[in-house]
Amino acid sequence: MSHPDLFGELPPGDPANSSALISTVSPVHKAAQLRGLLHHHTHAYYTLDAPEIPDAEYDRLFRELQAIESAHPELVTPDSPTQRVGGKVLDAFAAVRHRVPMLSIRTETDTEASGAEAFDARIRKELGLTDSEPPVRYVAELKFDGLAMSLRYENGVLVQAATRGDGETGEEVTANIRTIGQIPLRLPPDAPAVLEVRGEVYMRRDDFEALNERQRQRIAAGIKGEKTFVNPRNAAAGAVRQLDSGIAAERPLSFFAYGLGDITPAEQGGPQWTTHFDMLQQLKVWGFPVAEQTACVQGAAGLVAFHQRMAAERDALPYDIDGVVYKVNDLALQARLGFVTREPRWAVAHKYPAQEEMTTVLAIDVQVGRTGKLTPVAKLAPVFVGGVTVTNATLHNELEARRKDVRVGDTVIVRRAGDVIPEVVSVVLDRRPAHAAQFTMMTHCPVCGSLAEREEGEADHRCTGGLFCSAQRKQAIWHFAHRRAMDIEGLGDKLVDQLVDSGQVKTLADLYHLKLHNLANMERMAEKSAVNLLEALEKSKQTTLGRFLFSLGIRHVGEATAKELARHFGQLEAIMLASEEALLQVPDVGPVVAHSIRTFFDQPHNREVVQALREAGIQWPEGEALAPTEMPLSGITVVLTGTLQSMGRDEAKEKLEALGAKVAGSVSKKTHYVVAGAEAGSKLDKAKELGVPVLDDAGLAVLLTGEKP
Ligand code: IVH
């Protein structure tokens, strides 16, 4: 790796050149060399995301420069990387008059595709273009949700950073902006004598979460004057407007360039760009971050496609955007279009629906899950966010509810991005009503009143009521009836609620004693459906040991583990009596699962449930314990993908597993066969890439004879 003195910095009148010195490298030279190296590595790390040296090596270079500068303060330059750490405390920010005003852009409020079409139509009209003339070229950019910044470089050195303010006059925040690693402090020699780069200072979501977490800890530690931030934009603005640049340096900010302010004119040797896109490309070359999504597109169709593409990508971006921005690419056309009041005619912001909204917490309810887990749920005043009306947000557990310190009456920021379940991002502490009490988990189950306990090392509280608790009982019954468990068609959630609430079903076995007249009394239960349900119950009695085990809802025993247990032991009695050591012999069963199974069957009431179910007529073909290797497809891993002709995927899975094969969800080098039906996608690609044999329906049929095709 070469360590170029990046931009050939050599101070004028270097004493090392003129006088014979004892040391071979003068501090002046050494400092210049270190600055060059550090600039290079800062760019590689922050802007290119491609560090070339370990952090420790960077720190070493940095400290070396710091040492030289503290011994020779006259060598400190405004573009020295040491100036990034901040430390200066100001009384107030100086006012900066923008040489070129910082404009804003018109916002298209129509969030549909028609918003883009309307903009293109307006541009064509202004330019007097007829329908037969070619489409206008645009640059489509992201609309970053941060704050606008103007960075002024003179002779290649960052001399001033200013906020937008009212567009005419902003505030000088240079010391804080120097702390942003992505912003170059110095430009290559081919940059013009004067260059003002405009762009957005923002905070990444992960940096925001980490900052808020730190803030919460500070508040909890009783540090005065600390607060959490409602969103990354607000946190970024707070950091930029810090009078103490040492604090600003602790708040990680990022930057994207999207435009220009003052610049050396072309006649005086300034750049001769003709398009906005070329200008952005050049800024990138000079070391400014430009979003990779920035695209050249044509006409309304190009704008609409970009808007849609970014809507899909939005949730995966590491930072917030609130829309996209369209700009006429040709600078001559921009000049022709000009401005209306304070907005250019050649640009528009096209918004997306908000992903975050503010609402209030009406209550914090505690819900009881199937295994007794108590989950605090914030009941919210209904709010439309991310395309749906949100009324609930899980707080997961007491620790999490306390970590976020959500209280009844609080104003909160709710976020819903994509299909992700809505979450409370933060509390607006300024709006907290007096006497709002901290959330504490109740000591007793809100449904059955049994003791609620939290095991050591666990975050969750659990109701200890087991099947005595009607909430757990209901969910145990839903689970029991599930298609992949006992497969009782027609036994839906609403019906289970009624059967439990009316006291007709107290245990799982009670299901099998239901009669037509019990069901006829239920709401929305036609005689036909009652008859069907009784038939489904009857049919479910013929099952498999694996299904039966899964249906019992033993904690940590999922479908796959239940099947493994059935295959390994062959008989229910063997499992019920097995020691934890014996259970550990089963593939996929670890200590936690083994313990859970043992605990389950140690409880007399669970053994009674099993007994009662068997007496009600549930049966399965009991087998001998089969060592897995004895089955025709033992050791074979198969992945199913696409739509099969001959049978459903569930059926294929069941048949393959009955022959000892393992059916996995993703393709790896360990996969023996991929069975691909119609419209198979990425799994098929992966199989081809890894050279895994691919079977069709016919191949599957061969496999199901126990032969390996
Ligand atoms: S261009 C003359 N491009 O949105 C045009 N602005 O009012 C000046 N913003 O406060 C702005 N992303 O901070 C432009 N790609 C982008 C942008 C962008 C975010 C912000 C900017 C300004 C507001 C527009």
XYZ file of C-alpha atoms and ligand atoms in Angstrom:
733
model
C 0.000 0.000 0.000
C 1.393 3.400 -0.872
C 0.846 6.285 1.455
C 0.680 9.259 -0.831
C 0.986 12.676 0.619
C -2.415 12.908 -0.910
C -2.680 16.307 -2.358
C 1.013 17.104 -2.331
C 0.814 19.327 0.686
C 4.141 20.997 1.289
C 4.224 24.206 3.219
C 5.916 27.190 1.582
C 9.368 28.096 2.843
C 9.850 24.680 4.342
C 12.868 24.985 6.636
C 13.833 21.421 5.846
C 14.661 22.527 2.322
C 16.714 25.528 3.260
C 18.767 24.543 6.261
C 20.686 21.532 7.328
C 18.770 19.975 10.211
C 19.822 17.219 12.516
C 16.603 15.272 12.140
C 16.005 13.902 8.679
C 12.299 14.811 8.719
C 11.247 18.147 10.145
C 8.086 18.390 12.265
C 6.642 20.559 9.496
C 7.160 17.822 6.960
C 6.102 15.075 9.277
C 2.896 16.902 10.220
C 2.090 17.491 6.560
C 2.742 13.877 5.730
C 0.577 12.636 8.588
C -2.251 14.954 7.583
C -2.097 13.594 4.049
C -2.226 10.021 5.294
C -5.044 10.694 7.724
C -7.116 12.490 5.075
C -6.701 9.516 2.819
C -7.766 7.002 5.465
C -10.653 9.122 6.732
C -12.055 9.199 3.215
C -11.570 5.448 2.802
C -13.242 4.760 6.134
C -16.147 7.202 6.251
C -16.989 7.927 2.646
C -15.966 4.810 0.749
C -16.748 2.441 3.646
C -13.539 0.632 2.734
C -10.927 1.091 5.441
C -7.391 0.142 4.417
C -5.776 0.068 7.834
C -6.930 -1.166 11.247
C -8.456 1.393 13.601
C -5.500 1.054 15.949
C -3.095 2.063 13.190
C -5.250 5.071 12.371
C -5.285 6.052 16.038
C -1.513 5.758 16.180
C -1.058 8.109 13.207
C -3.600 10.447 14.721
C -1.846 10.591 18.073
C 1.480 11.145 16.366
C 0.070 14.194 14.609
C -1.545 15.419 17.824
C 1.811 15.161 19.608
C 3.583 17.200 16.923
C 0.845 19.817 16.959
C 0.861 20.208 20.704
C 4.644 20.652 20.651
C 4.347 23.108 17.752
C 0.942 24.820 17.976
C 1.880 27.047 15.046
C 1.689 23.975 12.814
C -2.035 23.410 13.448
C -3.968 24.068 10.232
C -7.753 24.450 9.964
C -7.890 21.328 7.780
C -5.889 19.177 10.192
C -7.729 15.935 11.051
C -7.093 16.765 14.716
C -9.591 19.596 14.322
C -12.342 17.013 13.844
C -12.542 16.070 17.506
C -14.026 19.351 18.593
C -13.538 20.896 21.985
C -14.145 24.570 21.394
C -17.067 25.990 23.379
C -18.861 28.980 21.893
C -21.153 31.546 23.471
C -23.182 31.835 20.318
C -22.895 31.036 16.628
C -21.732 33.775 14.318
C -24.122 34.817 11.570
C -23.117 33.919 8.019
C -24.562 35.750 5.055
C -24.878 33.275 2.186
C -23.243 34.617 -0.960
C -25.717 32.559 -2.939
C -29.027 32.188 -1.085
C -29.955 28.713 0.135
C -33.282 28.022 -1.473
C -35.834 25.459 -0.619
C -37.810 23.371 -3.060
C -41.449 23.121 -3.759
C -43.054 20.002 -2.315
C -45.414 17.931 -4.371
C -48.008 16.828 -1.830
C -49.577 14.233 -4.102
C -47.677 11.121 -2.968
C -48.974 9.063 -5.912
C -47.268 8.648 -9.290
C -49.376 11.514 -10.594
C -47.211 13.887 -8.537
C -44.233 13.100 -10.773
C -46.318 13.380 -13.929
C -47.599 16.799 -12.898
C -44.029 18.066 -12.412
C -42.901 16.848 -15.824
C -45.978 18.389 -17.443
C -45.206 21.736 -15.803
C -41.577 21.674 -16.942
C -42.561 20.858 -20.544
C -45.067 23.663 -20.532
C -42.591 26.196 -19.141
C -40.025 25.147 -21.750
C -42.663 25.287 -24.489
C -42.100 21.665 -25.493
C -44.681 19.962 -27.687
C -45.729 16.336 -27.284
C -43.602 15.288 -30.240
C -40.398 16.563 -28.666
C -38.201 14.095 -26.738
C -38.535 13.558 -22.981
C -36.757 15.923 -20.582
C -33.773 14.474 -18.730
C -33.837 14.660 -14.962
C -31.625 13.725 -12.082
C -33.634 11.856 -9.472
C -32.230 11.976 -5.950
C -33.260 10.900 -2.490
C -34.748 13.500 -0.204
C -32.696 13.047 2.933
C -34.349 13.852 6.202
C -31.729 15.941 7.928
C -30.715 19.563 7.707
C -29.261 21.591 4.883
C -25.628 22.664 5.133
C -23.386 24.864 3.043
C -19.681 23.972 3.081
C -17.316 26.656 1.860
C -13.864 25.701 0.561
C -11.253 28.305 -0.274
C -8.134 27.131 -2.022
C -9.180 23.596 -1.277
C -9.573 23.999 2.479
C -12.866 23.857 4.388
C -13.109 27.320 5.885
C -16.741 27.595 6.819
C -19.830 25.485 7.359
C -23.153 27.237 7.701
C -26.738 26.213 8.338
C -29.497 27.361 6.044
C -31.121 29.727 8.536
C -33.665 31.839 6.685
C -31.931 31.153 3.383
C -30.145 34.510 3.384
C -28.320 34.241 6.680
C -27.372 31.102 8.534
C -25.217 30.168 11.497
C -21.546 29.313 11.442
C -21.128 25.769 12.724
C -17.712 24.958 11.259
C -16.211 23.391 14.380
C -19.116 20.969 14.678
C -19.101 20.110 10.991
C -15.380 19.342 11.063
C -16.246 16.441 13.383
C -18.082 14.687 10.521
C -15.651 12.141 9.139
C -17.385 12.003 5.745
C -16.796 15.690 5.051
C -13.419 16.392 3.456
C -11.419 19.068 5.247
C -9.247 19.498 2.177
C -9.851 19.026 -1.547
C -7.577 17.820 -4.338
C -5.595 20.498 -6.215
C -7.938 20.538 -9.215
C -10.824 21.889 -7.097
C -11.730 25.515 -7.881
C -10.403 28.342 -5.689
C -13.887 28.902 -4.276
C -16.370 26.086 -3.893
C -19.514 25.908 -1.793
C -20.940 22.432 -1.594
C -24.489 22.071 -0.373
C -26.006 18.991 1.029
C -27.704 17.347 3.941
C -26.275 16.545 7.340
C -28.152 13.575 8.763
C -27.906 10.798 11.331
C -28.080 7.132 10.394
C -30.793 5.138 12.168
C -28.314 2.849 13.940
C -26.320 5.839 15.159
C -29.560 7.411 16.331
C -30.620 4.312 18.282
C -27.204 4.086 19.923
C -27.255 7.772 20.806
C -30.715 7.550 22.345
C -29.702 4.473 24.301
C -26.744 6.406 25.685
C -28.983 9.349 26.489
C -31.385 7.115 28.359
C -28.532 5.775 30.429
C -27.445 9.318 31.229
C -30.953 10.256 32.274
C -31.168 7.102 34.409
C -27.838 8.034 36.005
C -29.418 11.324 37.028
C -27.330 13.551 34.753
C -29.125 16.886 34.509
C -30.136 18.473 31.239
C -29.951 15.262 29.175
C -32.794 14.223 26.894
C -33.623 11.680 24.251
C -34.297 12.697 20.670
C -37.558 12.092 18.891
C -36.016 11.144 15.560
C -32.678 11.122 13.697
C -33.402 14.520 12.138
C -33.969 16.116 15.487
C -30.826 14.471 16.889
C -28.763 15.691 13.907
C -30.064 19.231 14.304
C -29.233 19.127 18.014
C -25.688 17.985 17.298
C -25.090 20.626 14.622
C -26.308 23.369 16.922
C -24.115 22.358 19.857
C -22.081 25.230 21.216
C -19.654 22.697 22.642
C -18.062 20.987 19.665
C -16.755 18.279 21.997
C -20.357 17.168 22.495
C -21.037 17.446 18.759
C -18.104 15.105 18.150
C -19.809 12.415 20.267
C -22.900 12.475 18.086
C -22.163 10.638 14.874
C -23.372 12.557 11.841
C -23.209 11.791 8.148
C -23.451 13.882 4.994
C -24.687 13.708 1.400
C -23.865 16.360 -1.193
C -26.613 17.380 -3.643
C -25.845 20.862 -4.932
C -23.693 23.965 -5.131
C -23.640 27.500 -3.802
C -20.915 30.018 -4.567
C -18.238 28.830 -6.999
C -15.372 30.286 -9.063
C -17.025 31.140 -12.396
C -16.050 29.200 -15.518
C -14.531 32.382 -17.032
C -12.163 32.590 -14.088
C -11.018 29.024 -14.351
C -13.956 27.413 -12.551
C -15.493 24.125 -13.701
C -17.386 23.985 -16.996
C -20.162 21.562 -16.122
C -23.212 21.460 -18.329
C -25.328 19.069 -16.291
C -26.267 18.630 -12.662
C -25.268 14.963 -12.885
C -21.728 15.771 -14.071
C -21.397 18.192 -11.205
C -22.397 15.474 -8.705
C -19.940 13.031 -10.270
C -17.159 15.573 -9.847
C -18.107 16.207 -6.220
C -17.831 12.482 -5.651
C -14.345 12.461 -7.167
C -13.356 15.266 -4.839
C -14.345 13.179 -1.865
C -17.948 14.144 -1.083
C -20.485 11.412 -0.381
C -23.163 11.344 -3.089
C -25.980 8.815 -2.645
C -25.485 5.852 -4.938
C -29.208 5.806 -5.753
C -28.887 9.154 -7.582
C -30.013 8.432 -11.148
C -30.375 10.066 -14.545
C -33.878 9.394 -15.814
C -36.014 10.490 -18.746
C -39.451 12.032 -18.722
C -42.404 11.399 -16.439
C -42.070 7.624 -16.821
C -38.490 7.742 -15.543
C -39.522 9.833 -12.539
C -42.431 7.544 -11.687
C -40.234 4.446 -11.933
C -37.638 6.033 -9.626
C -40.295 7.069 -7.110
C -41.624 3.512 -7.026
C -38.208 1.865 -6.881
C -37.136 4.014 -3.955
C -40.432 3.423 -2.158
C -39.536 -0.268 -2.195
C -35.929 0.333 -1.151
C -36.765 2.895 1.482
C -37.087 0.555 4.454
C -33.753 -1.069 3.760
C -31.839 2.222 3.715
C -29.766 2.859 6.840
C -31.133 6.405 7.069
C -34.495 8.156 6.774
C -35.750 9.722 3.585
C -39.077 11.465 3.346
C -39.326 11.438 -0.405
C -37.347 11.889 -3.594
C -36.231 15.039 -5.410
C -36.360 15.594 -9.161
C -34.082 18.142 -10.822
C -33.815 19.149 -14.463
C -30.390 17.817 -15.445
C -29.349 20.389 -18.061
C -27.909 23.457 -16.315
C -28.791 25.710 -19.260
C -32.413 24.594 -18.986
C -32.291 25.201 -15.225
C -31.183 28.771 -15.930
C -34.019 29.216 -18.437
C -36.578 27.963 -15.959
C -35.332 30.209 -13.154
C -37.088 30.776 -9.844
C -40.434 31.688 -8.393
C -40.048 33.561 -5.133
C -37.607 31.388 -3.167
C -38.006 28.154 -5.063
C -36.416 26.968 -8.292
C -38.873 25.986 -11.027
C -36.527 23.204 -12.118
C -36.779 21.084 -8.958
C -39.488 19.475 -6.880
C -39.646 17.247 -3.819
C -41.987 14.274 -4.191
C -42.911 12.913 -0.787
C -43.679 9.485 0.590
C -46.276 8.830 3.280
C -44.807 9.304 6.749
C -43.405 6.264 8.585
C -43.421 7.966 11.928
C -46.205 9.745 13.709
C -46.893 11.046 17.140
C -49.704 9.716 19.291
C -50.554 9.154 22.937
C -50.508 6.085 25.128
C -54.017 5.437 26.419
C -53.113 2.409 28.503
C -50.541 -0.305 28.887
C -52.276 -3.677 28.819
C -50.651 -6.949 29.673
C -51.451 -9.898 27.409
C -50.967 -13.522 28.330
C -49.425 -15.831 25.743
C -49.801 -19.562 25.244
C -46.849 -20.416 27.421
C -47.903 -17.820 29.987
C -45.594 -15.069 28.786
C -46.864 -11.674 29.925
C -46.440 -9.030 27.257
C -47.040 -5.339 27.949
C -48.771 -3.719 24.998
C -49.170 0.038 24.591
C -52.748 0.903 23.594
C -52.475 3.963 21.404
C -54.824 6.673 20.270
C -55.354 5.486 16.650
C -52.775 6.944 14.303
C -52.268 6.477 10.547
C -48.637 5.622 9.939
C -46.773 3.644 7.283
C -50.038 3.036 5.445
C -52.124 1.520 8.279
C -53.986 2.653 11.368
C -52.031 1.621 14.405
C -53.687 1.171 17.803
C -51.263 -1.204 19.545
C -47.531 -1.478 19.883
C -45.823 -4.250 21.785
C -43.408 -3.236 24.503
C -42.089 -6.824 24.624
C -41.433 -7.106 28.358
C -40.980 -5.089 31.506
C -37.292 -4.417 30.879
C -37.982 -3.091 27.408
C -40.957 -1.010 28.589
C -38.736 0.502 31.260
C -35.789 0.948 28.922
C -37.956 3.089 26.688
C -39.718 4.370 29.782
C -43.132 4.420 28.163
C -45.866 5.575 30.561
C -49.629 5.901 30.345
C -50.447 9.420 29.140
C -47.143 9.808 27.314
C -46.848 11.291 23.869
C -44.811 8.832 21.836
C -43.307 8.523 18.373
C -44.631 5.444 16.631
C -42.843 3.982 13.654
C -44.083 1.486 11.136
C -41.776 0.778 8.224
C -42.769 -1.783 5.605
C -44.304 -4.917 7.049
C -42.466 -4.563 10.318
C -44.747 -4.514 13.358
C -45.304 -1.014 14.730
C -43.023 0.070 17.512
C -42.714 2.907 19.950
C -39.456 4.622 18.986
C -39.294 7.128 21.784
C -41.194 9.184 24.286
C -41.561 12.945 23.911
C -40.530 13.728 27.463
C -41.435 17.413 27.193
C -45.039 16.374 26.891
C -45.169 13.902 29.751
C -48.089 14.678 32.057
C -47.251 15.282 35.690
C -47.539 12.162 37.858
C -47.241 9.701 34.968
C -46.093 6.544 36.707
C -43.357 4.253 35.547
C -44.585 0.931 34.219
C -44.190 -2.051 36.510
C -45.193 -5.568 35.677
C -47.992 -6.870 37.862
C -47.208 -9.538 40.399
C -50.210 -11.613 39.354
C -51.612 -12.759 36.046
C -54.236 -10.265 34.829
C -56.404 -13.119 33.544
C -56.327 -15.829 36.228
C -54.686 -14.121 39.183
C -51.935 -16.728 39.546
C -48.518 -15.554 40.574
C -46.476 -13.969 37.773
C -42.800 -14.849 37.941
C -39.656 -13.935 36.148
C -36.997 -16.594 36.051
C -33.493 -15.525 36.697
C -31.676 -14.468 33.560
C -34.935 -14.098 31.620
C -36.573 -10.897 30.502
C -40.103 -12.272 30.438
C -42.579 -12.638 33.252
C -44.795 -15.685 33.077
C -48.124 -16.565 34.566
C -47.630 -19.695 36.644
C -51.272 -20.732 36.209
C -50.643 -23.105 33.300
C -53.860 -24.548 31.909
C -55.714 -23.221 34.927
C -55.302 -19.796 33.283
C -58.050 -19.328 30.722
C -55.824 -17.151 28.517
C -53.248 -19.909 28.346
C -55.936 -22.517 27.965
C -57.466 -20.748 24.973
C -54.164 -20.455 23.251
C -53.230 -24.014 24.136
C -56.455 -25.098 22.408
C -55.805 -22.953 19.319
C -52.375 -24.485 19.121
C -53.722 -28.008 19.643
C -56.221 -27.535 16.817
C -53.656 -26.055 14.428
C -53.354 -27.518 10.956
C -49.846 -28.752 11.651
C -50.832 -30.110 15.066
C -54.114 -32.059 15.436
C -55.554 -30.394 12.350
C -59.083 -29.768 13.627
C -60.764 -27.836 10.864
C -63.399 -25.346 11.948
C -62.110 -24.811 15.481
C -61.293 -21.124 15.112
C -60.177 -18.543 17.655
C -63.637 -17.070 18.233
C -65.187 -20.439 18.880
C -62.438 -21.451 21.293
C -63.005 -18.199 23.195
C -66.681 -18.999 23.542
C -66.135 -22.626 24.509
C -63.662 -21.643 27.213
C -65.591 -18.605 28.443
C -68.817 -20.602 28.715
C -66.946 -23.239 30.715
C -67.750 -26.042 28.261
C -64.113 -26.750 27.549
C -61.771 -26.801 30.507
C -59.207 -29.262 29.253
C -58.059 -30.376 25.824
C -59.864 -33.677 26.236
C -63.178 -31.854 26.778
C -63.080 -31.024 23.057
C -63.698 -34.673 22.278
C -66.753 -34.822 24.526
C -68.569 -31.957 22.817
C -72.010 -32.804 21.496
C -74.139 -31.151 18.885
C -76.255 -29.391 21.505
C -73.169 -27.843 23.150
C -72.143 -26.340 19.865
C -75.593 -25.277 18.757
C -75.686 -22.686 21.531
C -72.593 -20.936 20.268
C -72.831 -17.658 18.437
C -72.616 -17.762 14.669
C -72.616 -21.554 14.638
C -74.895 -23.063 12.033
C -75.899 -26.682 12.498
C -73.963 -27.635 9.404
C -70.729 -26.192 10.762
C -71.345 -27.847 14.111
C -71.705 -31.207 12.388
C -68.570 -30.531 10.353
C -66.621 -29.647 13.464
C -67.667 -32.847 15.216
C -66.528 -34.778 12.158
C -63.214 -32.939 12.122
C -62.717 -33.767 15.788
C -63.454 -37.403 15.093
C -61.059 -37.466 12.167
C -58.288 -35.816 14.172
C -58.228 -38.781 16.542
C -56.188 -40.747 14.001
C -52.892 -38.966 14.105
C -49.156 -39.468 14.371
C -46.998 -39.413 17.473
C -45.093 -36.401 16.134
C -48.223 -34.351 15.629
C -49.587 -35.319 19.009
C -46.385 -34.307 20.779
C -46.299 -30.986 18.939
C -49.948 -30.334 19.763
C -49.270 -30.544 23.512
C -47.539 -27.178 23.275
C -44.505 -28.114 25.346
C -42.263 -25.056 25.573
C -39.405 -25.165 23.048
C -40.839 -28.226 21.300
C -41.617 -27.121 17.780
C -42.860 -29.252 14.942
C -39.437 -30.465 13.868
C -38.326 -31.371 17.392
C -41.594 -33.232 17.995
C -40.977 -35.314 14.885
C -37.412 -36.054 15.907
C -38.606 -37.169 19.336
C -41.244 -39.425 17.819
C -38.752 -40.954 15.443
C -36.099 -41.457 18.083
C -38.245 -42.982 20.799
C -41.046 -44.524 18.757
C -43.415 -44.604 21.730
C -44.972 -41.911 23.878
C -44.291 -43.770 27.139
C -40.589 -43.817 26.350
C -40.578 -40.047 25.916
C -42.624 -39.445 29.040
C -40.168 -41.473 31.074
C -36.940 -40.395 29.365
C -34.295 -38.725 31.493
C -32.753 -35.451 30.368
C -29.635 -37.397 29.347
C -31.711 -39.738 27.211
C -33.503 -36.769 25.627
C -30.187 -35.149 24.795
C -29.478 -38.072 22.462
C -32.128 -36.788 20.075
C -30.816 -34.644 17.207
C -31.609 -30.945 17.757
C -32.449 -31.441 21.441
C -30.213 -29.374 23.704
C -30.253 -28.932 27.483
C -32.970 -26.248 27.478
C -35.332 -28.355 25.388
C -34.557 -31.543 27.317
C -35.244 -29.769 30.585
C -38.488 -28.338 29.279
C -39.746 -31.768 28.138
C -38.805 -33.392 31.429
C -40.485 -30.602 33.423
C -43.624 -30.897 31.330
C -44.077 -34.609 31.896
C -43.113 -34.331 35.565
C -46.260 -32.307 36.179
C -49.093 -34.663 37.145
C -51.731 -32.515 35.460
C -49.902 -32.749 32.136
C -49.770 -36.520 32.404
C -53.483 -36.447 33.185
C -54.142 -34.397 30.048
C -52.289 -36.960 27.948
C -54.148 -39.807 29.605
C -57.520 -38.157 29.094
C -56.775 -37.506 25.415
C -55.856 -41.115 24.836
C -58.979 -42.237 26.629
C -60.966 -39.909 24.360
C -59.734 -42.039 21.484
C -56.649 -40.315 20.109
C -54.307 -42.851 18.636
C -51.356 -43.225 16.354
C -49.424 -46.109 14.959
C -46.872 -46.792 17.678
C -43.569 -47.946 16.349
C -40.349 -49.318 17.597
C -37.695 -46.771 18.315
C -35.916 -46.392 15.030
C -32.345 -45.304 14.907
C -32.360 -42.578 12.271
C -29.781 -44.360 10.137
C -32.102 -47.278 9.566
C -34.571 -45.328 7.455
C -34.372 -45.282 3.657
C -33.665 -41.550 3.362
C -31.780 -41.071 6.634
C -29.030 -38.515 6.347
C -30.526 -36.972 3.209
C -31.389 -33.276 3.267
C -33.964 -32.010 0.791
C -35.184 -28.501 0.031
C -38.619 -27.984 -1.548
C -39.311 -24.922 -3.660
C -41.892 -23.693 -6.142
C -45.312 -25.239 -6.830
C -45.290 -29.001 -7.260
C -47.772 -30.720 -9.583
C -48.176 -33.988 -7.761
C -48.789 -32.767 -4.209
C -48.598 -29.795 -1.886
C -45.296 -28.905 -0.269
C -46.577 -29.843 3.198
C -47.543 -33.283 1.965
C -44.205 -33.792 0.230
C -42.435 -32.714 3.411
C -44.402 -35.153 5.535
C -43.726 -38.042 3.153
C -40.038 -37.309 2.899
C -39.702 -37.032 6.649
C -41.550 -40.296 7.129
C -38.738 -41.893 5.136
C -36.123 -40.305 7.353
C -35.139 -37.350 5.164
C -34.614 -33.935 6.644
C -36.527 -31.164 4.878
C -34.673 -27.880 5.180
C -35.745 -24.334 4.388
C -32.638 -23.087 2.642
C -30.123 -24.464 0.177
C -26.542 -24.985 1.271
C -23.603 -27.169 0.337
C -25.064 -29.783 2.671
C -28.299 -30.051 0.667
C -28.549 -33.352 -1.231
C -31.514 -32.522 -3.472
C -33.608 -29.518 -4.354
C -37.106 -30.429 -5.521
C -38.243 -27.551 -7.714
C -41.798 -27.034 -8.928
C -43.215 -24.249 -11.078
C -42.041 -20.700 -10.404
C -39.129 -21.771 -8.244
C -36.997 -18.723 -7.502
C -33.823 -17.992 -5.612
C -33.514 -21.454 -4.049
C -33.318 -22.984 -7.500
C -30.662 -20.444 -8.503
C -28.720 -21.256 -5.380
C -28.910 -24.994 -6.126
C -27.515 -24.419 -9.616
C -24.812 -22.210 -8.247
C -23.739 -24.844 -5.713
C -24.194 -27.756 -8.099
C -26.905 -29.397 -5.957
C -28.982 -31.914 -7.999
C -32.414 -30.532 -8.878
C -35.423 -32.871 -9.065
C -38.831 -32.312 -10.632
C -42.084 -34.081 -9.732
C -40.887 -37.296 -11.343
C -37.619 -37.144 -9.425
C -39.557 -36.606 -6.226
C -41.678 -39.670 -6.981
C -38.496 -41.749 -7.267
C -37.173 -40.290 -4.024
C -40.409 -41.218 -2.269
C -39.894 -44.873 -3.178
C -36.860 -44.628 -0.930
C -34.460 -44.748 -3.877
C -31.900 -42.039 -4.330
C -32.255 -40.772 -7.913
S -32.042 20.563 -3.368
C -32.300 24.654 -4.911
N -31.817 18.002 -2.951
O -34.937 19.416 1.412
C -32.536 23.332 -4.370
N -32.649 19.342 -1.193
O -36.469 22.439 0.613
C -32.074 23.198 -2.987
N -33.133 18.077 0.863
O -33.960 21.972 3.211
C -32.367 21.920 -2.321
N -32.522 16.109 0.104
O -32.141 20.317 3.042
C -32.187 19.182 -2.439
N -31.516 15.697 -2.737
C -31.879 16.883 -2.214
C -32.342 16.997 -0.897
C -32.730 18.253 -0.417
C -32.979 16.776 1.141
C -33.660 19.081 1.809
C -32.881 20.338 1.873
C -33.897 21.448 1.930
C -35.177 20.761 1.643
C -35.784 21.309 0.394
